Tab-separated table of C-alpha atoms in Angstrom:
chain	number	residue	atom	x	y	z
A	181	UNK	CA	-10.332	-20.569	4.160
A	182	UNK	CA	-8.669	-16.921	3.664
A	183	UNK	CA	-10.438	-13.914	2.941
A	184	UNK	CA	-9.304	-11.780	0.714
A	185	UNK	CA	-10.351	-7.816	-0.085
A	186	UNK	CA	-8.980	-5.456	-2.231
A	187	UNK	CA	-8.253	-7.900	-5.511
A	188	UNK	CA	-9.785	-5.571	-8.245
A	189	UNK	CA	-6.185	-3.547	-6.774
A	190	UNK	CA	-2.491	-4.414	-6.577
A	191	UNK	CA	-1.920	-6.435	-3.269
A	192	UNK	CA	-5.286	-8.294	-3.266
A	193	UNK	CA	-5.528	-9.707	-6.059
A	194	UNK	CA	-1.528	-10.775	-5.705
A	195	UNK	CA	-2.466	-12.341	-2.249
A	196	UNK	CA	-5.719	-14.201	-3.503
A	197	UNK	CA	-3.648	-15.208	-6.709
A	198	UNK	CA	-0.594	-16.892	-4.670
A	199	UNK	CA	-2.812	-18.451	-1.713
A	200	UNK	CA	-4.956	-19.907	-4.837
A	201	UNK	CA	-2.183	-21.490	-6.365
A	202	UNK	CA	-0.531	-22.769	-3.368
A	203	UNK	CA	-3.870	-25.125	-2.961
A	204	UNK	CA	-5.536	-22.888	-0.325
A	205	UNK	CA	-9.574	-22.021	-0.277
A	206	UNK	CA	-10.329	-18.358	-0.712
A	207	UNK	CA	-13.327	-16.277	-0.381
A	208	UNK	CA	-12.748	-12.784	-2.094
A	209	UNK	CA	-14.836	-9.649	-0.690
A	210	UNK	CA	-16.180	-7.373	-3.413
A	211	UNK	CA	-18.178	-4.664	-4.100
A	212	UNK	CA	-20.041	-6.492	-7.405
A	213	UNK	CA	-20.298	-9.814	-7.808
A	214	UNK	CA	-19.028	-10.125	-11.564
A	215	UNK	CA	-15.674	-8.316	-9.999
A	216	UNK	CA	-14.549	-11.349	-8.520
A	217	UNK	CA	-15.251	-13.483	-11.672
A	218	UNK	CA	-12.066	-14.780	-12.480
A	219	UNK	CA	-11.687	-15.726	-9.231
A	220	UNK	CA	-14.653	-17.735	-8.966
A	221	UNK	CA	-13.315	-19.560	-12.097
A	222	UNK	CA	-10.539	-20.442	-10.251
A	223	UNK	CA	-12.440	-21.917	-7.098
A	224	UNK	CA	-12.321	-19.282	-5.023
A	225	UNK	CA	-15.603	-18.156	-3.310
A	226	UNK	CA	-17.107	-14.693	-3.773
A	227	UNK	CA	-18.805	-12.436	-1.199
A	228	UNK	CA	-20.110	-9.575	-1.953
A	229	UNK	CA	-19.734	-6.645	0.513
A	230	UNK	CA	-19.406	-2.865	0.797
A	231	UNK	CA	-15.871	-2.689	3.141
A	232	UNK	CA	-17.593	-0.153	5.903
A	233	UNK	CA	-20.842	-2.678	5.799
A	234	UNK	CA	-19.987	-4.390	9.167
A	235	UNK	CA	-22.713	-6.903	8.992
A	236	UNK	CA	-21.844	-8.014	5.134
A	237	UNK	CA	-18.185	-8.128	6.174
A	238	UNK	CA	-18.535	-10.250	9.175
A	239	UNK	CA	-20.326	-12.575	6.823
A	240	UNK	CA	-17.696	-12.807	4.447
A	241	UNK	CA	-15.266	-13.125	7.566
A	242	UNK	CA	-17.181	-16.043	8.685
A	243	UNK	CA	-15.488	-20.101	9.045
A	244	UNK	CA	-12.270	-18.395	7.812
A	245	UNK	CA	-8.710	-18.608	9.184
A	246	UNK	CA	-7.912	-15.199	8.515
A	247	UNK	CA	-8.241	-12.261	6.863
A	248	UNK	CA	-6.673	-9.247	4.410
A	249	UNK	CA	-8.491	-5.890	4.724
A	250	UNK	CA	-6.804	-2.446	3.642
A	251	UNK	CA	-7.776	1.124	3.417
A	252	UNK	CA	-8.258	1.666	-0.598
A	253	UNK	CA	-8.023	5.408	-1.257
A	254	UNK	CA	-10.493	8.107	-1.795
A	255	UNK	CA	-9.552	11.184	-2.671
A	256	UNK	CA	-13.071	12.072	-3.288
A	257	UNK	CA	-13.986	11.806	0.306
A	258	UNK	CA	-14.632	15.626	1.979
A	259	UNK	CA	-12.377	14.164	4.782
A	260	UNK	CA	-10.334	11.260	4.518
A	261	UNK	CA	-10.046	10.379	7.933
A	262	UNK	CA	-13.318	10.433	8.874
A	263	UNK	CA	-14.205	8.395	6.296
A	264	UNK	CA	-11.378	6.029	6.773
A	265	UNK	CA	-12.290	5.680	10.771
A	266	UNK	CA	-16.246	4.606	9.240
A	267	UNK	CA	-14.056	1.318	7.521
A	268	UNK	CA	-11.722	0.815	10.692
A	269	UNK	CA	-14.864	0.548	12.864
A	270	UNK	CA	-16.641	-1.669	10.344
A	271	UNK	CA	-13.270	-3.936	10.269
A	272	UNK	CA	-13.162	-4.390	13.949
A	273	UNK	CA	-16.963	-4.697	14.337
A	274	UNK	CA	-17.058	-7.802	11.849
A	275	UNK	CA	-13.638	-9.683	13.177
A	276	UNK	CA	-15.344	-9.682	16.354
A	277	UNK	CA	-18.453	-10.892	15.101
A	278	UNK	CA	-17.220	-14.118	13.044
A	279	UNK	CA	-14.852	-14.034	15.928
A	280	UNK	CA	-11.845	-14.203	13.216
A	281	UNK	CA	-8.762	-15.643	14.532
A	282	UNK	CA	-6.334	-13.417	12.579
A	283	UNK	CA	-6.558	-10.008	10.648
A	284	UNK	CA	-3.529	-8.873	8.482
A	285	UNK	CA	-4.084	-4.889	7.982
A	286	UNK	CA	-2.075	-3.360	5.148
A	287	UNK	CA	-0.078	-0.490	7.193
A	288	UNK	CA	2.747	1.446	6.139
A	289	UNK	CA	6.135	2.390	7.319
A	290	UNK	CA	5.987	5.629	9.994
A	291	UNK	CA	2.992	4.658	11.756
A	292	UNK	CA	4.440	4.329	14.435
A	293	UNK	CA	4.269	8.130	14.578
A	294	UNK	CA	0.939	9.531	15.335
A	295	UNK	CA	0.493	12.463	13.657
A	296	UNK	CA	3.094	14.627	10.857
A	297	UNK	CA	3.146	12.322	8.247
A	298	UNK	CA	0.557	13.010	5.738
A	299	UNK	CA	-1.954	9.917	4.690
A	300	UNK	CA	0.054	7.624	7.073
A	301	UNK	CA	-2.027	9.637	9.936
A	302	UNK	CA	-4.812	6.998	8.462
A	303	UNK	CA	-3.142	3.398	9.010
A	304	UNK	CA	-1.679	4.939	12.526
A	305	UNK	CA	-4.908	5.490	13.733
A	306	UNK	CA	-6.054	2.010	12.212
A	307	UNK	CA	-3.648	0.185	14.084
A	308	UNK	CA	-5.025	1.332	17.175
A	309	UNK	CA	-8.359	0.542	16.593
A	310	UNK	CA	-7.069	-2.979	15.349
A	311	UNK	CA	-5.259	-3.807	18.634
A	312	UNK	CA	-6.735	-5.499	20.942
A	313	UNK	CA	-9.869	-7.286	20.244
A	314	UNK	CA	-11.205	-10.210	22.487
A	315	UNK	CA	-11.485	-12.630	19.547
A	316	UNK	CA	-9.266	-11.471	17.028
A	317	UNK	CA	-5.051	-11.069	17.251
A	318	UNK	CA	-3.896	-8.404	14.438
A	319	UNK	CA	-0.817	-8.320	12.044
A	320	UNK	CA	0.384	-4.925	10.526
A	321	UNK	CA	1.971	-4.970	7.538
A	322	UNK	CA	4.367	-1.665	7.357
A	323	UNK	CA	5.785	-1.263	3.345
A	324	UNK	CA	7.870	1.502	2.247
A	325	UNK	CA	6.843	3.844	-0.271
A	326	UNK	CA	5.583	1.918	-3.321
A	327	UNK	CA	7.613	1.514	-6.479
A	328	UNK	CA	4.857	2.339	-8.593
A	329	UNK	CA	4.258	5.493	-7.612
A	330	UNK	CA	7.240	6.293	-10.078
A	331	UNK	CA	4.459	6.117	-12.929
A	332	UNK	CA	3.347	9.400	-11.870
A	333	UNK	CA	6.694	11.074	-12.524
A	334	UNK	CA	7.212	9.150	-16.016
A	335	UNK	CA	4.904	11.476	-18.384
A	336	UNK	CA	8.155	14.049	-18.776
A	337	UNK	CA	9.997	11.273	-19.946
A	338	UNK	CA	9.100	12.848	-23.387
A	339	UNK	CA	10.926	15.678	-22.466
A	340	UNK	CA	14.173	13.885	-21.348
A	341	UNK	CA	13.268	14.371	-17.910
A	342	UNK	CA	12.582	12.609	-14.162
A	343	UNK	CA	10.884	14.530	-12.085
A	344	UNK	CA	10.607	13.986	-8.342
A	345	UNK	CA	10.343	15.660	-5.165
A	346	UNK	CA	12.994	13.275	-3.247
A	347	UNK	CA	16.461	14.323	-3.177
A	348	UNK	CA	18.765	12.872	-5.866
A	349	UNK	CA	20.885	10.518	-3.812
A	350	UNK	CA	17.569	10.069	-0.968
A	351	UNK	CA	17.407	6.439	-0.089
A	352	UNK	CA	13.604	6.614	-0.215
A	353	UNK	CA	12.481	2.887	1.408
A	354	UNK	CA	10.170	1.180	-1.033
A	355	UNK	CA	8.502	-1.982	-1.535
A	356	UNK	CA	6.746	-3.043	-4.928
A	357	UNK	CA	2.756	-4.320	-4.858
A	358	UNK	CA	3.303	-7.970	-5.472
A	359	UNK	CA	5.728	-8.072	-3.103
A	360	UNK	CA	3.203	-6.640	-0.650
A	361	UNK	CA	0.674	-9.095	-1.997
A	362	UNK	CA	3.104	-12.398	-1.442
A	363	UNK	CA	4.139	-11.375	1.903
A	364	UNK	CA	0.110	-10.916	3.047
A	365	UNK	CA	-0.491	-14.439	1.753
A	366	UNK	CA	2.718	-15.639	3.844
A	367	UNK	CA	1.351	-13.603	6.701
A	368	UNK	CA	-1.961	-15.694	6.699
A	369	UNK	CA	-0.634	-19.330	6.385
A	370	UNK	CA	2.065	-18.468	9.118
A	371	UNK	CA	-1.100	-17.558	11.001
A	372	UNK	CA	-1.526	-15.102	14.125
A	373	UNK	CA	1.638	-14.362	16.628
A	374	UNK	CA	1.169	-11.691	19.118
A	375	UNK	CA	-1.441	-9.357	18.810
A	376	UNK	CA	-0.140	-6.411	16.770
A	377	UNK	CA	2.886	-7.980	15.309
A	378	UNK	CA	4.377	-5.938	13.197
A	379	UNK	CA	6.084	-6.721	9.313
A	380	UNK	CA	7.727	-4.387	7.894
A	381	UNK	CA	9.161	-4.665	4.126
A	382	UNK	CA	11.431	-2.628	1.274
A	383	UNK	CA	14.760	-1.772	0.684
A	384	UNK	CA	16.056	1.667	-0.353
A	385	UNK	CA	15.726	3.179	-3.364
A	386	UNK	CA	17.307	6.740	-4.841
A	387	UNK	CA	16.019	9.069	-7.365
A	388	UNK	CA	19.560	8.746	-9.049
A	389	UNK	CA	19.355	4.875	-9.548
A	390	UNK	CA	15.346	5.247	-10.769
A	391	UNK	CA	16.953	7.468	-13.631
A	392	UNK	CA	19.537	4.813	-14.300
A	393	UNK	CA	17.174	2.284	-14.345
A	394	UNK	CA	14.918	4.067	-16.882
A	395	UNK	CA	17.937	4.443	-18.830
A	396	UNK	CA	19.093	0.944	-19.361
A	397	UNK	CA	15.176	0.191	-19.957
A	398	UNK	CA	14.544	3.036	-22.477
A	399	UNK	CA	18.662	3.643	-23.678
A	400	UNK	CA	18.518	7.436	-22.520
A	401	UNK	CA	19.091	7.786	-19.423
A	402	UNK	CA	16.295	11.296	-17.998
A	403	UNK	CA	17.896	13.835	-16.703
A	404	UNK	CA	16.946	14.300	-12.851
A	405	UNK	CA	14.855	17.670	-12.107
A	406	UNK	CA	14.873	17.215	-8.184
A	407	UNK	CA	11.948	19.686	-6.843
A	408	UNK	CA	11.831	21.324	-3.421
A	409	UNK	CA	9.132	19.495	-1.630
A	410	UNK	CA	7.641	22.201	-0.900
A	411	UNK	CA	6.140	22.392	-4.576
A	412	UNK	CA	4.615	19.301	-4.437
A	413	UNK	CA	1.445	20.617	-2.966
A	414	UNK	CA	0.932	23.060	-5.683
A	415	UNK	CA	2.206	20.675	-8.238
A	416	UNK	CA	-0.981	18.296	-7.052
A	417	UNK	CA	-3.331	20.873	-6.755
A	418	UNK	CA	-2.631	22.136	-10.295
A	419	UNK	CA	-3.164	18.323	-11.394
A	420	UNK	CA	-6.773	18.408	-10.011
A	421	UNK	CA	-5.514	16.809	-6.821
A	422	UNK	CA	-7.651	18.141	-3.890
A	423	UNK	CA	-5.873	20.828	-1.692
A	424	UNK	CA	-5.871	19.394	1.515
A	425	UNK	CA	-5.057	15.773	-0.223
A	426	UNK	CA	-2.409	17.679	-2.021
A	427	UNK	CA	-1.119	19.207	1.350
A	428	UNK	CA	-0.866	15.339	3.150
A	429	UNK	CA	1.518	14.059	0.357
A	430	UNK	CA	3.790	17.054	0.504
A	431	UNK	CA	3.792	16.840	4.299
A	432	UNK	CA	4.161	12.626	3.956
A	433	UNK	CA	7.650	13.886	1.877
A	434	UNK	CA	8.453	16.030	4.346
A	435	UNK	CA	8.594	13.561	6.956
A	436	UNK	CA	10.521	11.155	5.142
A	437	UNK	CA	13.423	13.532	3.893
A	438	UNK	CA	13.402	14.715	7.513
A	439	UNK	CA	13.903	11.360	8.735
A	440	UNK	CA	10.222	11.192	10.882
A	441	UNK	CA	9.127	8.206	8.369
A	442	UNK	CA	11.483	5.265	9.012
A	443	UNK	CA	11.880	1.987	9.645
A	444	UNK	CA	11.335	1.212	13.421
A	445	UNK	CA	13.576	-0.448	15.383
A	446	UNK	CA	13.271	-4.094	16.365
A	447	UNK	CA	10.799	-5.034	13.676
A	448	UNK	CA	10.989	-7.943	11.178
A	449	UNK	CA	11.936	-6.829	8.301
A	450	UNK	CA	11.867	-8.620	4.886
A	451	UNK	CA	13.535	-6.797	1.979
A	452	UNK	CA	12.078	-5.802	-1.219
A	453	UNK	CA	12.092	-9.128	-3.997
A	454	UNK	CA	11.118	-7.028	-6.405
A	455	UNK	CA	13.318	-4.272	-8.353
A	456	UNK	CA	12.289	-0.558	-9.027
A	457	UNK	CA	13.589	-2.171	-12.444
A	458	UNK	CA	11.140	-4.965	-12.997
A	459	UNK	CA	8.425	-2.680	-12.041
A	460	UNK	CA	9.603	0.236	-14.325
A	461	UNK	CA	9.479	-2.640	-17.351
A	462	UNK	CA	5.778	-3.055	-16.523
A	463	UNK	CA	5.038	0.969	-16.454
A	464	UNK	CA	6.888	1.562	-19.289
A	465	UNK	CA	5.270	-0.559	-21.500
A	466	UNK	CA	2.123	0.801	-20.952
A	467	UNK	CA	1.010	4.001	-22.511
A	468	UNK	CA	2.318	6.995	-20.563
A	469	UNK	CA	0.329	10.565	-19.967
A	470	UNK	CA	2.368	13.662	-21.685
A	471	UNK	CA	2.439	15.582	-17.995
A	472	UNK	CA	4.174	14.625	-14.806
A	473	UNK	CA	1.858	13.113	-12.059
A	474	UNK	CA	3.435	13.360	-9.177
């Protein structure tokens, strides 16, 4: 039995979807029961529990052979971290409790760095209250940047334009959501290693081959409007985007222009299966906003 949270998202529901159809037993963790319907229909077992309810989650932890749990995000929350450190506790509490052979944590690349790298600041600190538990041995899962995070940059396509805050010819390392989603279901059948192995996954990606993509996709190729990334906070905040939200993206570009946000050394590393391309098919298709989101 796996347990799955997160599948009303991306990598969740990709992870519960492949371990289903490989013949595996699933429980999936949500909030309501009737959001993991069409699961159940497909045999999987539902349990119904907040994510920072310790005592609901070690119940749905309970019998299985490991686990998926990831930080969803909340830019609602007065502060991020705080609220984010309420979840890490209630993780670790409920591993221990159904004393849970494996956890796989969705991470991200650069946390290994402690602190100048915007929202990454959260997983960093997760992984260190992940290490280490009596019962429990911990996989992090470090993807780049994620390819859909292009859609916010696609509603000046209108206009003939790609906007980003990345350097034209930046090899910005990225990873695409059902990739992130097989690779967690891999990551459970292999089962635990050493506590706080670490996975890392993505390949590069520029701005300049995004814009040709969207080009062979749409037949116009944008034209690139490469921003300083020191606008992006400002660009956010004028898109409703809370200010000090808006201020840990611009700071999480930052630190990967500058080189702080990389791949670390000695890791295994699986590359992206997925192409910006495949994924820009799927965003295109659907109906685009007439502003940039960046």
């Amino acid at each position: 039995m796996y347990v799955i949270s997160g599948v009303t998202g991306h990598t969740g529901k990709v992870a519960a979807e492949t371990l289903l159809s490989r013949g595996e037993s699933v429980r999936v963790v949500v909030r309501d029961a009737a959001q993991g319907a069409a699961f159940a229909a497909r045999g999987a077992e539902v349990a119904v529990a907040d994510l920072g309810d310790a005592d609901a989650l070690a119940r749905a932890f309970a019998g299985a052979k490991g686990a998926y749990v990831l930080l969803p995000p909340n830019l609602a929350a007065p502060d991020v971290f705080a609220w984010q450190a309420g979840l890490l506790a209630a993780f670790r509490s409920a591993a221990e409790a159904a004393a849970l052979p494996h956890l796989v944590f969705l991470s991200s690349i650069g946390a290994s760095q402690p602190s100048g790298t915007g929202p990454i600041v959260g997983v960093h600190r997760g992984e260190q209250v992940l290490r280490g538990l009596s019962r429990t041995r911990a996989t992090f899962l470090r993807p780049g940047y994620f390819h859909e995070n292009v859609a916010g940059s696609l509603g000046t396509l209108a206009e003939g334009k790609f906007v980003t805050f990345f350097p034209p010819d930046f090899p910005l390392p990225s990873a695409a959501t059902r990739d992130i989603g097989a690779l967690v279901a891999t990551l459970l059948l292999e089962g635990p290693t050493e506590d706080g192995a670490v996975v890392e996954l993505g390949s590069p990606v520029t701005p300049n081959e995004t814009a040709d993509a969207i080009g062979r996709i749409t037949g116009r190729r944008p034209a690139l409007v490469a921003l300083p990334a020191t606008e992006q906070a400002a660009t956010l905040r004028g898109l409703g985007v809370p200010p000090p939200v808006a201020a840990l993206f611009q700071e999480m570009t930052t630190a990967f222009i500058d080189g702080h946000i990389a791949w670390e050394p000695g890791r295994r590393h699986v590359a992206s299966q997925t192409s910006i391309e495949e994924v820009l098919r799927g965003l295109l298709s659907q109906p685009r906003p007439s502003q940039a989101q960046s």
